[in-house]
Coordinates of C-alpha atoms and ligand atoms in Angstrom, one line a residue:
M1 CA 138.1 248.8 159.0
P2 CA 140.7 246.2 158.0
R3 CA 139.8 242.6 158.9
M4 CA 141.0 241.8 162.4
R5 CA 142.8 238.5 162.9
A6 CA 143.5 238.4 166.7
V7 CA 142.2 239.6 170.0
I8 CA 144.4 240.8 172.9
F9 CA 142.7 241.1 176.3
D10 CA 143.6 243.3 179.3
L11 CA 143.3 241.2 182.5
D12 CA 142.0 243.2 185.4
G13 CA 138.5 244.4 184.9
V14 CA 138.2 242.7 181.5
L15 CA 138.7 239.0 182.2
I16 CA 138.4 239.0 186.0
D17 CA 136.8 241.3 188.4
S18 CA 140.0 242.2 190.3
E19 CA 139.9 246.0 190.1
R20 CA 137.0 245.9 192.5
L21 CA 139.3 244.1 195.0
M22 CA 142.0 246.6 194.4
H23 CA 139.6 249.5 195.1
E24 CA 138.5 247.7 198.3
V25 CA 142.0 247.1 199.6
T26 CA 143.1 250.6 198.7
G27 CA 140.1 252.1 200.6
E28 CA 140.9 249.9 203.7
I29 CA 144.6 250.8 203.8
V30 CA 144.1 254.5 203.2
R31 CA 141.4 254.6 205.9
E32 CA 143.0 252.3 208.5
H33 CA 146.6 253.5 208.3
F34 CA 146.3 257.1 207.2
G35 CA 142.7 258.2 208.2
K36 CA 141.9 259.3 204.6
A37 CA 139.1 258.6 202.2
Y38 CA 139.5 256.9 198.8
E39 CA 137.0 257.4 196.0
P40 CA 137.7 255.1 193.0
E41 CA 136.2 257.6 190.5
R42 CA 138.9 260.2 191.4
F43 CA 141.6 257.7 190.6
A44 CA 140.6 256.4 187.2
A45 CA 144.0 257.6 185.9
L46 CA 145.7 255.0 188.1
L47 CA 143.9 252.1 186.4
G48 CA 146.0 250.2 184.0
R49 CA 149.3 251.6 185.4
S50 CA 151.9 249.2 186.9
P51 CA 151.5 248.7 190.6
R52 CA 154.5 250.9 191.5
D53 CA 153.5 253.7 189.2
A54 CA 149.9 253.7 190.5
V55 CA 151.0 253.6 194.2
A56 CA 153.4 256.5 193.6
E57 CA 150.6 258.6 192.2
L58 CA 148.2 257.6 194.9
I59 CA 150.7 258.6 197.6
A60 CA 151.3 262.0 195.9
A61 CA 147.6 262.7 195.4
L62 CA 146.5 261.8 198.9
E63 CA 149.8 263.1 200.5
L64 CA 150.3 259.9 202.3
P65 CA 153.3 260.0 204.7
C66 CA 155.0 256.8 203.3
S67 CA 157.2 255.5 200.5
V68 CA 156.1 253.3 197.6
D69 CA 157.7 250.3 199.3
E70 CA 156.1 251.0 202.7
Y71 CA 152.7 251.2 201.0
L72 CA 153.2 248.0 199.0
A73 CA 154.3 246.2 202.2
L74 CA 150.8 247.0 203.6
S75 CA 148.8 246.3 200.4
S76 CA 150.5 243.3 198.8
P77 CA 149.7 240.7 201.5
R78 CA 146.0 241.7 201.5
L79 CA 145.8 241.7 197.7
N80 CA 147.6 238.4 197.5
E81 CA 145.1 236.9 199.8
R82 CA 142.2 238.1 197.7
W83 CA 143.3 237.6 194.1
A84 CA 142.2 234.0 193.9
S85 CA 138.6 235.1 194.9
A86 CA 138.3 237.5 191.9
A87 CA 135.3 236.3 189.9
P88 CA 135.3 236.2 186.1
I89 CA 133.8 239.2 184.3
P90 CA 130.4 238.2 182.9
G91 CA 130.8 237.0 179.3
A92 CA 134.6 236.8 179.4
A93 CA 134.9 233.0 179.5
R94 CA 132.3 232.8 176.7
L95 CA 134.2 235.1 174.4
V96 CA 137.6 233.5 175.1
R97 CA 136.3 230.0 174.5
H98 CA 134.5 231.1 171.3
L99 CA 137.6 232.7 169.8
H100 CA 139.8 229.8 170.8
A101 CA 137.4 227.2 169.4
R102 CA 137.3 229.1 166.1
G103 CA 141.1 229.3 165.8
V104 CA 141.4 233.0 166.4
P105 CA 144.8 233.8 168.1
I106 CA 144.3 235.3 171.6
A107 CA 146.7 236.8 174.2
V108 CA 146.6 238.7 177.5
A109 CA 148.5 242.0 178.0
T110 CA 148.5 243.4 181.5
S111 CA 150.2 246.0 183.6
S112 CA 150.1 243.7 186.6
E113 CA 153.2 241.9 187.7
R114 CA 153.9 238.3 187.0
P115 CA 153.4 236.8 190.5
S116 CA 150.0 238.4 191.0
V117 CA 148.9 237.4 187.5
E118 CA 149.7 233.8 188.3
R119 CA 147.5 234.1 191.4
K120 CA 144.6 235.7 189.5
M121 CA 144.6 233.3 186.6
G122 CA 145.2 230.1 188.7
A123 CA 141.7 230.1 190.0
H124 CA 140.3 230.0 186.4
S125 CA 142.7 227.7 184.7
D126 CA 140.0 225.9 182.8
W127 CA 139.7 228.8 180.4
F128 CA 142.8 230.9 181.1
G129 CA 144.7 227.8 179.9
L130 CA 143.4 228.5 176.4
F131 CA 145.8 231.5 176.2
A132 CA 148.6 228.8 176.0
G133 CA 151.1 231.0 177.9
R134 CA 150.6 234.0 175.7
V135 CA 150.4 236.3 178.7
V136 CA 152.5 239.4 178.8
T137 CA 152.9 241.3 182.1
S138 CA 154.6 244.5 183.1
T139 CA 157.4 242.3 184.5
D140 CA 158.3 241.3 180.9
V141 CA 158.7 244.7 179.2
P142 CA 160.5 248.0 179.8
A143 CA 157.4 250.1 180.3
A144 CA 153.8 249.4 181.5
K145 CA 150.7 251.0 180.0
P146 CA 150.0 253.7 178.8
A147 CA 153.2 252.7 176.9
P148 CA 152.4 250.2 174.1
D149 CA 155.1 247.7 175.1
V150 CA 152.8 244.9 176.5
F151 CA 150.6 245.0 173.5
L152 CA 153.4 244.9 171.0
R153 CA 155.1 242.0 172.8
A154 CA 151.8 240.1 173.0
C155 CA 151.3 240.6 169.2
S156 CA 154.8 239.3 168.6
L157 CA 153.9 236.1 170.5
L158 CA 150.8 235.4 168.3
P159 CA 151.1 232.7 165.6
G160 CA 150.8 233.6 161.9
A161 CA 152.8 236.8 161.6
I162 CA 150.0 239.1 162.7
E163 CA 150.4 242.8 162.5
P164 CA 149.5 245.2 165.3
S165 CA 146.9 246.8 163.0
E166 CA 145.2 243.4 162.8
C167 CA 144.7 243.1 166.6
V168 CA 141.6 244.0 168.6
V169 CA 142.3 245.1 172.1
I170 CA 139.7 244.9 174.8
E171 CA 140.5 247.3 177.7
D172 CA 138.6 248.9 180.6
S173 CA 141.2 251.5 181.6
P174 CA 141.8 254.8 179.7
N175 CA 145.5 254.1 180.1
G176 CA 145.1 250.8 178.4
I177 CA 143.2 252.3 175.6
V178 CA 145.9 254.9 175.0
A179 CA 148.5 252.1 175.0
A180 CA 146.5 250.0 172.5
R181 CA 146.1 253.0 170.2
A182 CA 149.8 253.8 170.5
A183 CA 150.5 250.2 169.5
G184 CA 148.4 250.8 166.3
M185 CA 145.7 248.4 167.4
R186 CA 141.9 248.7 167.4
A187 CA 140.9 249.7 171.0
V188 CA 137.6 248.5 172.3
A189 CA 136.7 250.1 175.7
L190 CA 134.8 247.9 178.1
I191 CA 133.0 250.7 180.1
S192 CA 133.5 250.6 183.9
D193 CA 131.3 252.2 186.4
S194 CA 134.3 253.6 188.3
V195 CA 135.8 255.5 185.4
P196 CA 134.3 258.9 184.5
V197 CA 133.0 259.1 180.9
A198 CA 135.3 262.1 180.2
A199 CA 138.3 259.8 180.8
Y200 CA 137.1 257.5 178.1
D201 CA 136.4 260.4 175.8
A202 CA 140.0 261.6 176.3
A203 CA 141.4 258.2 175.6
A204 CA 139.4 258.0 172.3
P205 CA 138.7 254.3 171.9
N206 CA 137.6 253.0 168.5
E207 CA 134.5 251.6 170.0
R208 CA 132.8 251.1 173.4
L209 CA 131.1 248.0 175.0
L210 CA 128.9 248.1 178.1
S211 CA 129.2 244.4 178.6
L212 CA 131.2 241.5 177.1
Y213 CA 127.9 239.8 176.4
D214 CA 127.5 242.5 173.7
A215 CA 130.8 241.8 172.0
S216 CA 130.3 241.0 168.4
P217 CA 133.3 239.3 166.8
A218 CA 131.6 239.5 163.4
T219 CA 131.9 243.3 163.5
W220 CA 135.7 242.8 163.6
G221 CA 135.7 240.4 160.7
L222 CA 136.0 237.4 163.1
P223 CA 133.7 234.3 163.3
P224 CA 130.3 235.3 164.8
F225 CA 128.9 233.7 168.0
A226 CA 126.5 230.9 167.3
D227 CA 125.1 230.5 170.8
R228 CA 122.2 233.0 170.9
V229 CA 118.9 231.4 171.7
A230 CA 115.8 233.3 170.6
R231 CA 117.9 236.4 170.3
T232 CA 119.3 236.2 173.8
V233 CA 122.6 234.9 175.4
P234 CA 122.6 232.2 178.0
C235 CA 124.2 233.7 181.2
D236 CA 127.6 232.2 182.2
A237 CA 125.7 230.8 185.3
P238 CA 122.2 231.5 186.6
L239 CA 122.0 234.4 189.0
R240 CA 119.8 233.6 192.0
L241 CA 118.4 236.2 194.4
R242 CA 115.7 236.3 197.0
G243 CA 114.3 239.2 199.1
E244 CA 111.2 240.8 200.5
V245 CA 109.3 242.9 198.0
V246 CA 109.6 246.6 198.9
R247 CA 108.1 249.8 197.5
G248 CA 110.3 251.0 194.7
F249 CA 110.5 254.3 192.9
G250 CA 106.7 254.2 192.3
R251 CA 107.1 254.8 188.6
G252 CA 106.8 251.2 187.3
S253 CA 103.0 251.1 187.5
K254 CA 102.2 254.8 187.3
E255 CA 104.6 256.2 184.7
L256 CA 105.2 253.1 182.6
G257 CA 102.2 251.0 183.0
I258 CA 104.6 248.1 183.7
P259 CA 104.7 247.2 187.4
T260 CA 108.0 246.0 188.9
A261 CA 108.5 244.1 192.1
N262 CA 111.5 245.7 193.8
L263 CA 113.8 244.0 196.2
P264 CA 115.8 245.8 198.9
A265 CA 119.4 246.6 197.9
D266 CA 121.0 244.4 200.6
A267 CA 119.3 241.3 199.1
Y268 CA 121.6 241.5 196.1
A269 CA 124.5 243.8 196.9
E270 CA 127.1 241.1 196.1
L271 CA 125.4 240.1 192.9
L272 CA 125.0 243.6 191.7
C273 CA 128.7 244.4 192.1
A274 CA 129.6 241.5 189.9
A275 CA 126.8 241.4 187.3
A276 CA 127.0 243.1 183.9
C277 CA 124.4 246.0 183.8
G278 CA 121.7 245.1 181.4
I279 CA 118.3 243.6 180.7
Y280 CA 117.9 239.9 181.5
H281 CA 115.2 237.3 181.5
G282 CA 114.5 234.4 183.8
W283 CA 112.0 233.0 186.3
A284 CA 110.3 234.4 189.4
Q285 CA 108.3 233.1 192.3
V286 CA 106.2 235.0 194.8
D287 CA 106.2 233.2 198.2
D288 CA 105.3 229.6 197.3
G289 CA 103.2 230.5 194.3
P290 CA 103.7 229.4 190.7
V291 CA 107.0 230.0 189.0
R292 CA 106.4 232.6 186.2
K293 CA 108.4 234.2 183.4
M294 CA 110.2 237.4 184.3
V295 CA 112.2 240.1 182.6
T296 CA 114.5 242.4 184.7
S297 CA 116.9 245.3 184.5
V298 CA 120.1 245.0 186.5
G299 CA 121.9 248.3 186.9
R300 CA 121.3 252.0 187.1
N301 CA 118.6 252.6 184.6
P302 CA 120.2 255.3 182.5
F303 CA 116.8 256.9 181.7
Y304 CA 116.2 257.6 185.3
G305 CA 119.9 258.0 186.2
N306 CA 119.8 256.1 189.5
K307 CA 122.8 256.5 191.7
M308 CA 122.8 252.9 192.9
R309 CA 122.5 249.8 190.9
T310 CA 119.1 248.1 191.4
V311 CA 117.2 245.0 190.2
E312 CA 113.7 245.8 188.9
P313 CA 111.9 242.7 187.8
H314 CA 108.6 242.6 185.9
I315 CA 106.8 239.3 186.2
L316 CA 104.8 238.3 183.0
H317 CA 101.5 237.9 184.8
A318 CA 98.6 240.2 185.6
F319 CA 98.5 240.2 189.4
S320 CA 95.3 241.5 191.0
D321 CA 96.9 242.9 194.1
D322 CA 100.2 244.3 195.3
F323 CA 102.4 241.9 197.1
Y324 CA 104.6 244.1 199.2
G325 CA 106.2 242.1 202.0
A326 CA 106.0 238.8 200.1
T327 CA 109.2 236.8 199.4
L328 CA 110.3 237.0 195.8
R329 CA 112.8 234.5 194.3
L330 CA 114.5 235.2 191.0
V331 CA 116.6 232.9 188.8
I332 CA 118.1 235.0 186.0
V333 CA 119.2 232.9 183.0
G334 CA 119.5 235.0 179.8
W335 CA 121.0 238.2 178.6
V336 CA 118.7 240.3 176.5
R337 CA 120.6 243.6 175.9
S338 CA 122.7 246.3 177.5
E339 CA 121.1 249.1 179.4
A340 CA 120.4 252.1 177.2
N341 CA 119.1 255.6 177.5
F342 CA 116.1 256.7 175.5
E343 CA 115.1 260.0 174.0
S344 CA 111.6 259.8 175.4
L345 CA 109.4 257.9 177.9
E346 CA 107.5 256.4 174.9
A347 CA 110.7 255.1 173.4
L348 CA 111.6 253.5 176.8
I349 CA 108.2 251.9 177.1
R350 CA 108.5 250.5 173.5
A351 CA 111.9 249.0 174.4
I352 CA 110.5 247.4 177.6
R353 CA 107.5 246.0 175.8
A354 CA 109.9 244.5 173.2
D355 CA 112.1 243.0 176.0
I356 CA 109.0 241.4 177.5
E357 CA 108.1 239.8 174.2
T358 CA 111.7 238.6 173.8
A359 CA 111.6 237.0 177.3
R360 CA 108.2 235.4 176.7
V361 CA 109.5 233.6 173.6
A362 CA 113.0 232.8 174.8
L363 CA 111.9 231.3 178.1
D364 CA 110.1 228.5 176.2
E365 CA 113.4 227.3 174.8
P366 CA 114.7 224.3 176.7
V367 CA 118.0 225.9 177.6
F368 CA 116.1 228.6 179.6
A369 CA 112.9 226.6 180.5
A370 CA 114.9 224.2 182.6
A371 CA 115.5 226.8 185.3
R372 CA 111.7 226.9 186.0
S373 CA 112.2 223.9 188.2
D374 CA 115.4 225.3 189.8
A375 CA 115.9 224.0 193.3
F376 CA 116.2 227.6 194.5
F377 CA 112.4 227.9 194.1
V378 CA 110.0 226.7 196.9
Q379 CA 108.8 223.3 195.6
P380 CA 105.1 222.6 195.7
A381 CA 104.1 220.3 198.6
A382 CA 104.0 216.7 197.4
S383 CA 100.4 215.5 197.0
T384 CA 99.5 212.6 199.2
Ligands
MG401 MG1 142.1 246.8 183.4

């Protein structure tokens, strides 16, 4: 691979979690106004298209009795209300800040239109400002993705006469991957739950990432991250969740010999939508007991192929009894690795044991140890 010199980011689904809002609003409008169902996975081909192109295809596919303008009159006000609430994609600010600090030219290239881009970026100006205005929208070029126009224009704005072949593009939509490859750039797919694997296969990205936390600029010939602590990455912000311990899949203790304390899905529905799927470490407290080290999966556990995302924490302590019905508090602080599938149960168990050891060591580091006294935990009663 030639040495890469710049990184161009897609916006929706790569820097901010706005595609989820788009799916939400589309589902609402299709149901409320037309009495139809909308399943995001069926419409992966719409992602990355310009709003007008995507709506035209949606109307045709669902046979909605309206024009593109009539549909946009319903959807635009709702979307405009919600854009500012779109959260950053986990690991996005870290990657952008790192590249900027090391002098790597960066830009944004998006199929969204200029006014909505301003709304989406306005809420995160502390790090979106680092793009220094190098943000190309579909309003600025003749054709949106899958045409290469936005990427080629973004490349032309970069300082230092950088060639398209020297640009890495990070994209979550198959259309964006096709556009990046058509521009002659290295296409890195950030894999989304709502896109079928076959759609990525067809777009043929040069590489795939399950999370931006796993991005490795060194593999592109760019300056490596220097912020790993004991082989793990500090989370953008701690993830805090609390719930009553329920019976899980019954395989933690029996099949794996590694008991997990499962929480009901409604205790963390919001967090799960926004989190990157992977293995994390942090701290756990059962009722008002001691705060102990913990390692947890967040996601669908590919080995078991769960339909829904779950959080399955293992506390690094040998409990003598079950504690179903107890209140469990978790403060998640570090990223260990992406979720992975394994060829055998033994390989899965080996990986989990390695994760436990990684967590045990990492949580002694001051940057992670501080959360042990997080205010989210029940504080011990003051002695008198
Ligand atoms: Mg996108």
